[in-house]
PDB file of C-alpha atoms in Angstrom:
ATOM      1  CA  PRO F 411       7.812  12.746  28.926  1.00  0.00           C
ATOM      2  CA  ALA F 412       7.141  10.324  31.742  1.00  0.00           C
ATOM      3  CA  ARG F 413      10.496   8.255  30.665  1.00  0.00           C
ATOM      4  CA  ARG F 414      12.240  10.886  30.187  1.00  0.00           C
ATOM      5  CA  ALA F 415      11.180  11.783  34.099  1.00  0.00           C
ATOM      6  CA  ARG F 416      11.916   9.294  35.323  1.00  0.00           C
ATOM      7  CA  GLY F 417      15.914   9.037  34.096  1.00  0.00           C
ATOM      8  CA  LEU F 418      15.134   6.894  30.914  1.00  0.00           C
ATOM      9  CA  ASP F 419      16.658   7.257  26.899  1.00  0.00           C
ATOM     10  CA  ASP F 420      13.857   8.054  25.178  1.00  0.00           C
ATOM     11  CA  PRO F 421      14.207   5.731  22.298  1.00  0.00           C
ATOM     12  CA  GLY F 422      12.973   8.245  19.574  1.00  0.00           C
ATOM     13  CA  ASP F 423      15.555  10.146  21.165  1.00  0.00           C
ATOM     14  CA  ARG F 424      18.348   7.508  19.970  1.00  0.00           C
ATOM     15  CA  PRO F 425      20.076   7.669  16.058  1.00  0.00           C
ATOM     16  CA  PRO F 426      18.784   4.931  14.017  1.00  0.00           C
ATOM     17  CA  ARG F 427      21.619   2.958  14.104  1.00  0.00           C
ATOM     18  CA  THR F 428      22.918   1.696  10.725  1.00  0.00           C
ATOM     19  CA  PRO F 429      23.563  -2.118   9.453  1.00  0.00           C
ATOM     20  CA  SER F 430      26.790  -3.596  10.067  1.00  0.00           C
ATOM     21  CA  PRO F 431      28.354  -4.344   7.595  1.00  0.00           C
ATOM     22  CA  SER F 432      27.894  -8.480   7.759  1.00  0.00           C
ATOM     23  CA  ALA F 433      23.933  -7.652   8.012  1.00  0.00           C
ATOM     24  CA  TRP F 434      23.884  -6.079   4.571  1.00  0.00           C
ATOM     25  CA  GLU F 435      23.415  -9.085   3.077  1.00  0.00           C
ATOM     26  CA  ALA F 436      20.485 -10.518   5.601  1.00  0.00           C
ATOM     27  CA  LEU F 437      18.896  -7.705   5.054  1.00  0.00           C
ATOM     28  CA  LEU F 438      19.034  -7.522   0.876  1.00  0.00           C
ATOM     29  CA  PRO F 439      16.779 -10.347   0.409  1.00  0.00           C
ATOM     30  CA  ALA F 440      14.089  -7.988   2.232  1.00  0.00           C
ATOM     31  CA  LEU F 441      14.971  -4.370   0.657  1.00  0.00           C
ATOM     32  CA  ARG F 442      14.888  -6.621  -3.063  1.00  0.00           C
ATOM     33  CA  ARG F 443      10.887  -8.180  -1.664  1.00  0.00           C
ATOM     34  CA  HIS F 444      10.053  -5.211  -0.757  1.00  0.00           C
ATOM     35  CA  ARG F 445      10.995  -2.650  -2.513  1.00  0.00           C
ATOM     36  CA  LEU F 446      12.844  -0.449  -0.269  1.00  0.00           C
ATOM     37  CA  ARG F 447      16.200  -0.172  -2.118  1.00  0.00           C
ATOM     38  CA  PRO F 448      16.054   2.673  -3.642  1.00  0.00           C
ATOM     39  CA  LEU F 449      15.799   4.077   0.555  1.00  0.00           C
ATOM     40  CA  ALA F 450      18.082   1.318   1.992  1.00  0.00           C
ATOM     41  CA  GLY F 451      19.996   3.154  -1.442  1.00  0.00           C
ATOM     42  CA  TRP F 452      19.938   7.015  -0.034  1.00  0.00           C
ATOM     43  CA  ALA F 453      20.177   6.064   3.570  1.00  0.00           C
ATOM     44  CA  ALA F 454      23.045   3.876   3.212  1.00  0.00           C
ATOM     45  CA  ARG F 455      24.959   6.948   0.847  1.00  0.00           C
ATOM     46  CA  THR F 456      23.259   9.808   3.547  1.00  0.00           C
ATOM     47  CA  ARG F 457      25.300   7.818   6.857  1.00  0.00           C
ATOM     48  CA  ARG F 458      27.888   6.282   4.568  1.00  0.00           C
ATOM     49  CA  ALA F 459      27.543   2.808   5.838  1.00  0.00           C
ATOM     50  CA  GLU F 460      30.194   0.191   5.174  1.00  0.00           C
ATOM     51  CA  MET F 461      28.396  -2.316   3.072  1.00  0.00           C
ATOM     52  CA  PRO F 462      30.460  -4.935   0.836  1.00  0.00           C
ATOM     53  CA  GLU F 463      31.005  -3.525  -2.237  1.00  0.00           C
ATOM     54  CA  ARG F 464      28.506  -5.445  -4.759  1.00  0.00           C
ATOM     55  CA  ILE F 465      25.745  -4.592  -2.533  1.00  0.00           C
ATOM     56  CA  ARG F 466      26.810  -0.898  -1.938  1.00  0.00           C
ATOM     57  CA  GLY F 467      26.198  -1.108  -6.622  1.00  0.00           C
ATOM     58  CA  GLU F 468      23.143  -2.393  -6.655  1.00  0.00           C
ATOM     59  CA  LEU F 469      21.332  -0.413  -3.550  1.00  0.00           C
ATOM     60  CA  ASP F 470      23.086   2.428  -5.390  1.00  0.00           C
ATOM     61  CA  GLY F 471      21.789   1.094  -9.013  1.00  0.00           C
ATOM     62  CA  ALA F 472      18.088   0.759  -7.085  1.00  0.00           C
ATOM     63  CA  TYR F 473      18.613   4.333  -5.794  1.00  0.00           C
ATOM     64  CA  PHE F 474      19.313   6.048  -9.026  1.00  0.00           C
ATOM     65  CA  GLY F 475      17.534   3.860 -11.379  1.00  0.00           C
ATOM     66  CA  ALA F 476      13.993   5.061  -8.577  1.00  0.00           C
ATOM     67  CA  GLY F 477      15.411   8.782  -9.904  1.00  0.00           C
ATOM     68  CA  LEU F 478      15.224   8.056 -13.581  1.00  0.00           C
ATOM     69  CA  ARG F 479      11.618   6.160 -13.318  1.00  0.00           C
ATOM     70  CA  TYR F 480      10.112   9.656 -11.597  1.00  0.00           C
ATOM     71  CA  GLU F 481      12.012  11.493 -14.352  1.00  0.00           C
ATOM     72  CA  ALA F 482       9.873   9.181 -17.104  1.00  0.00           C
ATOM     73  CA  LEU F 483       7.248   9.872 -15.016  1.00  0.00           C
ATOM     74  CA  ARG F 484       6.676  13.581 -14.173  1.00  0.00           C
ATOM     75  CA  ARG F 485       7.412  13.848 -18.294  1.00  0.00           C
ATOM     76  CA  ALA F 486       4.013  11.201 -18.561  1.00  0.00           C
ATOM     77  CA  LEU F 487       2.644  12.847 -17.015  1.00  0.00           C
ATOM     78  CA  THR F 488       3.337  16.276 -18.143  1.00  0.00           C
ATOM     79  CA  GLN F 489       2.383  15.710 -21.329  1.00  0.00           C
ATOM     80  CA  ILE F 490      -0.707  13.916 -20.186  1.00  0.00           C
ATOM     81  CA  ALA F 491      -1.618  16.754 -18.300  1.00  0.00           C
ATOM     82  CA  ASP F 492      -1.901  18.567 -21.129  1.00  0.00           C
ATOM     83  CA  ALA F 493      -3.710  15.971 -22.638  1.00  0.00           C
ATOM     84  CA  CYS F 494      -6.701  16.296 -20.191  1.00  0.00           C
ATOM     85  CA  ALA F 495      -7.294  19.876 -20.193  1.00  0.00           C
ATOM     86  CA  ALA F 496     -10.969  19.644 -21.718  1.00  0.00           C
ATOM     87  CA  LEU F 497     -12.458  17.646 -19.708  1.00  0.00           C
ATOM     88  CA  ARG F 498     -15.364  19.128 -17.087  1.00  0.00           C
ATOM     89  CA  GLY F 499     -13.538  17.722 -14.173  1.00  0.00           C
ATOM     90  CA  PRO F 500     -10.407  16.790 -11.758  1.00  0.00           C
ATOM     91  CA  VAL F 501      -7.692  14.302 -13.046  1.00  0.00           C
ATOM     92  CA  ILE F 502      -6.498  13.384  -9.463  1.00  0.00           C
ATOM     93  CA  VAL F 503      -2.784  11.718  -9.220  1.00  0.00           C
ATOM     94  CA  LEU F 504      -3.159   9.038  -6.430  1.00  0.00           C
ATOM     95  CA  LYS F 505      -0.272   7.673  -4.229  1.00  0.00           C
ATOM     96  CA  GLY F 506       3.539   7.605  -5.663  1.00  0.00           C
ATOM     97  CA  PRO F 507       3.987  10.152  -7.707  1.00  0.00           C
ATOM     98  CA  ALA F 508       2.001  12.657  -5.643  1.00  0.00           C
ATOM     99  CA  LEU F 509       3.706  11.741  -2.640  1.00  0.00           C
ATOM    100  CA  ALA F 510       7.198  11.153  -3.699  1.00  0.00           C
ATOM    101  CA  ALA F 511       8.856  15.102  -3.987  1.00  0.00           C
ATOM    102  CA  PRO F 512       6.878  16.304  -0.584  1.00  0.00           C
ATOM    103  CA  CYS F 513       6.629  13.449   1.171  1.00  0.00           C
ATOM    104  CA  TYR F 514      10.487  11.451   0.420  1.00  0.00           C
ATOM    105  CA  PRO F 515      14.315  13.211   1.040  1.00  0.00           C
ATOM    106  CA  SER F 516      14.161  12.168  -2.262  1.00  0.00           C
ATOM    107  CA  PRO F 517      11.970  10.947  -5.162  1.00  0.00           C
ATOM    108  CA  ALA F 518      14.517   8.757  -6.494  1.00  0.00           C
ATOM    109  CA  CYS F 519      13.616   6.950  -2.941  1.00  0.00           C
ATOM    110  CA  ARG F 520       9.925   5.716  -4.041  1.00  0.00           C
ATOM    111  CA  PRO F 521       9.975   3.878  -6.588  1.00  0.00           C
ATOM    112  CA  MET F 522       6.627   3.370  -8.966  1.00  0.00           C
ATOM    113  CA  GLU F 523       6.194   1.050 -11.251  1.00  0.00           C
ATOM    114  CA  ASP F 524       2.833   2.906 -12.491  1.00  0.00           C
ATOM    115  CA  VAL F 525       0.379   5.842 -11.999  1.00  0.00           C
ATOM    116  CA  ASP F 526      -3.109   6.076 -10.927  1.00  0.00           C
ATOM    117  CA  LEU F 527      -5.309   8.746 -11.939  1.00  0.00           C
ATOM    118  CA  LEU F 528      -8.445   9.282 -10.504  1.00  0.00           C
ATOM    119  CA  VAL F 529     -11.341  10.800 -12.895  1.00  0.00           C
ATOM    120  CA  GLU F 530     -15.248  11.291 -12.230  1.00  0.00           C
ATOM    121  CA  ALA F 531     -17.185   8.980 -14.414  1.00  0.00           C
ATOM    122  CA  ALA F 532     -18.881  11.031 -16.877  1.00  0.00           C
ATOM    123  CA  ASP F 533     -14.786  11.881 -18.012  1.00  0.00           C
ATOM    124  CA  ARG F 534     -13.922   8.631 -18.105  1.00  0.00           C
ATOM    125  CA  PRO F 535     -14.393   8.227 -21.738  1.00  0.00           C
ATOM    126  CA  ALA F 536     -12.973  11.274 -23.073  1.00  0.00           C
ATOM    127  CA  ALA F 537      -9.716  10.058 -20.521  1.00  0.00           C
ATOM    128  CA  THR F 538      -9.361   7.423 -22.419  1.00  0.00           C
ATOM    129  CA  ARG F 539      -9.920   9.212 -25.937  1.00  0.00           C
ATOM    130  CA  ALA F 540      -6.669  11.708 -24.725  1.00  0.00           C
ATOM    131  CA  LEU F 541      -4.935   7.948 -23.270  1.00  0.00           C
ATOM    132  CA  LEU F 542      -4.897   6.652 -26.622  1.00  0.00           C
ATOM    133  CA  ALA F 543      -3.961   9.900 -28.495  1.00  0.00           C
ATOM    134  CA  LEU F 544      -1.381   9.855 -26.744  1.00  0.00           C
ATOM    135  CA  GLY F 545      -0.340   5.796 -27.620  1.00  0.00           C
ATOM    136  CA  TYR F 546      -1.186   4.331 -24.971  1.00  0.00           C
ATOM    137  CA  THR F 547      -2.551   0.976 -26.019  1.00  0.00           C
ATOM    138  CA  ASP F 548      -5.507  -0.846 -22.817  1.00  0.00           C
ATOM    139  CA  ARG F 549      -5.591  -3.587 -25.115  1.00  0.00           C
ATOM    140  CA  SER F 550      -2.803  -5.559 -22.732  1.00  0.00           C
ATOM    141  CA  PHE F 551      -4.065  -5.367 -19.384  1.00  0.00           C
ATOM    142  CA  GLY F 552      -7.834  -4.400 -19.093  1.00  0.00           C
ATOM    143  CA  PRO F 553     -10.353  -1.731 -19.427  1.00  0.00           C
ATOM    144  CA  GLU F 554      -9.041   0.509 -16.166  1.00  0.00           C
ATOM    145  CA  ASP F 555      -5.236  -0.401 -17.767  1.00  0.00           C
ATOM    146  CA  PHE F 556      -2.910   1.300 -20.310  1.00  0.00           C
ATOM    147  CA  ARG F 557       0.867   0.930 -21.591  1.00  0.00           C
ATOM    148  CA  HIS F 558       2.636   2.510 -23.626  1.00  0.00           C
ATOM    149  CA  PRO F 559       4.554   0.428 -25.272  1.00  0.00           C
ATOM    150  CA  ALA F 560       7.604   2.587 -26.535  1.00  0.00           C
ATOM    151  CA  THR F 561       7.860   3.941 -22.515  1.00  0.00           C
ATOM    152  CA  GLY F 562       6.512   0.890 -20.799  1.00  0.00           C
ATOM    153  CA  ILE F 563       4.844   3.230 -18.616  1.00  0.00           C
ATOM    154  CA  VAL F 564       1.422   2.707 -16.819  1.00  0.00           C
ATOM    155  CA  VAL F 565      -2.038   3.692 -16.333  1.00  0.00           C
ATOM    156  CA  ASP F 566      -4.421   3.031 -13.565  1.00  0.00           C
ATOM    157  CA  LEU F 567      -7.310   4.487 -14.659  1.00  0.00           C
ATOM    158  CA  HIS F 568      -9.863   4.783 -11.940  1.00  0.00           C
ATOM    159  CA  THR F 569     -13.457   6.715 -11.225  1.00  0.00           C
ATOM    160  CA  GLU F 570     -12.763   5.274  -7.634  1.00  0.00           C
ATOM    161  CA  LEU F 571     -10.807   5.464  -5.461  1.00  0.00           C
ATOM    162  CA  LEU F 572     -10.382   1.548  -4.539  1.00  0.00           C
ATOM    163  CA  ASN F 573     -10.069  -0.631  -7.267  1.00  0.00           C
ATOM    164  CA  THR F 574     -13.508  -2.830  -7.547  1.00  0.00           C
ATOM    165  CA  THR F 575     -13.292  -4.127 -10.759  1.00  0.00           C
ATOM    166  CA  ARG F 576     -11.993  -7.522  -9.822  1.00  0.00           C
ATOM    167  CA  LEU F 577     -13.034  -7.504  -6.208  1.00  0.00           C
ATOM    168  CA  PRO F 578     -16.601  -5.894  -5.990  1.00  0.00           C
ATOM    169  CA  LEU F 579     -17.407  -6.898  -2.570  1.00  0.00           C
ATOM    170  CA  ARG F 580     -14.400  -3.728  -1.891  1.00  0.00           C
ATOM    171  CA  ARG F 581     -17.438  -1.251  -2.628  1.00  0.00           C
ATOM    172  CA  ALA F 582     -19.420  -2.431   1.095  1.00  0.00           C
ATOM    173  CA  ALA F 583     -16.225  -2.100   2.722  1.00  0.00           C
ATOM    174  CA  TRP F 584     -15.684   1.258   1.715  1.00  0.00           C
ATOM    175  CA  GLN F 585     -17.365   4.052  -0.531  1.00  0.00           C
ATOM    176  CA  PRO F 586     -16.808   7.247   0.435  1.00  0.00           C
ATOM    177  CA  GLN F 587     -18.353  10.319  -1.561  1.00  0.00           C
ATOM    178  CA  LEU F 588     -16.311  11.539  -3.734  1.00  0.00           C
ATOM    179  CA  ALA F 589     -17.412  14.755  -4.839  1.00  0.00           C
ATOM    180  CA  ARG F 590     -16.199  16.295  -1.235  1.00  0.00           C
ATOM    181  CA  TRP F 591     -12.895  14.835  -1.793  1.00  0.00           C
ATOM    182  CA  THR F 592     -12.935  16.470  -5.857  1.00  0.00           C
ATOM    183  CA  ALA F 593     -13.639  19.927  -3.813  1.00  0.00           C
ATOM    184  CA  ARG F 594     -11.394  19.317  -1.401  1.00  0.00           C
ATOM    185  CA  SER F 595      -8.631  18.204  -4.018  1.00  0.00           C
ATOM    186  CA  ILE F 596      -5.394  20.504  -3.978  1.00  0.00           C
ATOM    187  CA  PRO F 597      -2.763  21.798  -7.085  1.00  0.00           C
ATOM    188  CA  LEU F 598      -0.500  19.006  -7.890  1.00  0.00           C
ATOM    189  CA  PRO F 599       2.771  20.887  -8.621  1.00  0.00           C
ATOM    190  CA  LEU F 600       4.350  18.307 -10.817  1.00  0.00           C
ATOM    191  CA  ALA F 601       1.927  18.680 -12.504  1.00  0.00           C
ATOM    192  CA  GLU F 602      -0.968  20.575 -13.227  1.00  0.00           C
ATOM    193  CA  PRO F 603      -3.440  21.720 -13.914  1.00  0.00           C
ATOM    194  CA  LEU F 604      -3.366  18.073 -12.185  1.00  0.00           C
ATOM    195  CA  ARG F 605      -4.412  17.496  -8.556  1.00  0.00           C
ATOM    196  CA  GLY F 606      -3.330  15.171  -5.661  1.00  0.00           C
ATOM    197  CA  LEU F 607      -5.674  14.799  -2.864  1.00  0.00           C
ATOM    198  CA  HIS F 608      -5.926  17.139   0.574  1.00  0.00           C
ATOM    199  CA  PRO F 609      -3.051  15.384   2.362  1.00  0.00           C
ATOM    200  CA  GLN F 610      -5.932  14.496   5.375  1.00  0.00           C
ATOM    201  CA  ASP F 611      -8.250  12.649   3.199  1.00  0.00           C
ATOM    202  CA  HIS F 612      -5.169  11.190   0.874  1.00  0.00           C
ATOM    203  CA  LEU F 613      -4.072   9.807   4.553  1.00  0.00           C
ATOM    204  CA  VAL F 614      -7.544   8.075   4.933  1.00  0.00           C
ATOM    205  CA  TYR F 615      -7.440   6.746   1.052  1.00  0.00           C
ATOM    206  CA  LEU F 616      -3.285   5.516   2.178  1.00  0.00           C
ATOM    207  CA  CYS F 617      -4.671   3.468   4.893  1.00  0.00           C
ATOM    208  CA  HIS F 618      -8.133   1.423   3.350  1.00  0.00           C
ATOM    209  CA  HIS F 619      -5.242   1.332   0.284  1.00  0.00           C
ATOM    210  CA  ALA F 620      -2.894  -0.362   2.835  1.00  0.00           C
ATOM    211  CA  TRP F 621      -6.144  -2.183   4.783  1.00  0.00           C
ATOM    212  CA  LEU F 622      -8.423  -3.448   1.584  1.00  0.00           C
ATOM    213  CA  HIS F 623      -6.058  -3.767  -1.399  1.00  0.00           C
ATOM    214  CA  HIS F 624      -2.444  -5.470   0.568  1.00  0.00           C
ATOM    215  CA  GLY F 625      -3.472  -6.379   3.371  1.00  0.00           C
ATOM    216  CA  LEU F 626      -1.590  -4.714   5.748  1.00  0.00           C
ATOM    217  CA  ARG F 627       1.637  -6.932   4.358  1.00  0.00           C
ATOM    218  CA  LYS F 628       2.709  -3.975   1.896  1.00  0.00           C
ATOM    219  CA  PRO F 629       4.959  -2.463   3.711  1.00  0.00           C
ATOM    220  CA  LEU F 630       6.149   0.472   1.419  1.00  0.00           C
ATOM    221  CA  ALA F 631       2.211   1.504   1.826  1.00  0.00           C
ATOM    222  CA  LEU F 632       2.735   1.403   5.022  1.00  0.00           C
ATOM    223  CA  LEU F 633       6.189   3.631   4.890  1.00  0.00           C
ATOM    224  CA  ASP F 634       3.657   6.206   2.319  1.00  0.00           C
ATOM    225  CA  ILE F 635       0.947   6.098   5.516  1.00  0.00           C
ATOM    226  CA  ALA F 636       3.951   7.111   8.154  1.00  0.00           C
ATOM    227  CA  LEU F 637       5.763  10.166   6.770  1.00  0.00           C
ATOM    228  CA  LEU F 638       2.983  11.789   5.198  1.00  0.00           C
ATOM    229  CA  LEU F 639       1.837  11.259   8.468  1.00  0.00           C
ATOM    230  CA  ALA F 640       5.088  12.887   9.113  1.00  0.00           C
ATOM    231  CA  ALA F 641       4.915  15.946   6.713  1.00  0.00           C
ATOM    232  CA  PRO F 642       5.007  19.033   7.748  1.00  0.00           C
ATOM    233  CA  GLU F 643       2.355  20.412   6.146  1.00  0.00           C
ATOM    234  CA  VAL F 644      -0.139  18.358   7.618  1.00  0.00           C
ATOM    235  CA  SER F 645       0.838  19.228  10.708  1.00  0.00           C
ATOM    236  CA  ARG F 646      -1.003  22.552   9.568  1.00  0.00           C
ATOM    237  CA  LEU F 647      -3.797  21.562   8.381  1.00  0.00           C
ATOM    238  CA  GLY F 648      -5.317  19.837  11.164  1.00  0.00           C
ATOM    239  CA  LYS F 649      -2.578  18.722  13.790  1.00  0.00           C
ATOM    240  CA  ALA F 650      -5.679  17.613  16.203  1.00  0.00           C
ATOM    241  CA  TRP F 651      -8.206  16.173  13.742  1.00  0.00           C
ATOM    242  CA  LEU F 652      -4.603  13.470  13.392  1.00  0.00           C
ATOM    243  CA  ARG F 653      -4.484  13.276  17.122  1.00  0.00           C
TER     244      ARG F 653
END
């Protein structure tokens, strides 16, 4: 408002500029490194950006490939939901699958390699048996990681919000009361009866994960935070809190 009062443009009012055809070549390595090609592919198609056909084909391939991956993860989550229906506590989906549809312009814009599930410690043995019955195996990665040999989908089964198996010091840095977080969890339309974190809790979790797990060096994690902040449901639930 102060800039407008002085007759100056507000940078937020300006439409985003599309890179020139020659700039795409320099931009492509960063898009690959940071797993942003699907989002760039969507943006390029939406804005009808001019670029070399080779790069357009790569971005389109990344976008449609991420869409297929999302559908595979969605089907896997539906099977897991059925298999874990008898667990006493909730099964909470963290990060990617819980954010792709409500926060991104298309679920295909958010690449995902695995599924992170949060369960209560008492439910972990039953959840492990459920995953093994579905064909997942824990022989390749470790006690918290399960991989399906046919689909290649990896499920990370957590009993804490941050994985402290490899780095126990994370527990000293941040250890929230999970009972309160699970009590505030909300149904996940993607695959009920699985649940997602309350949007405000998810925002706090993403900030700690980006800091303690990625050292603030992963743009995709920061993009998740920015889009969750911009989501309308977050504003309705706690605009003053977010401010």
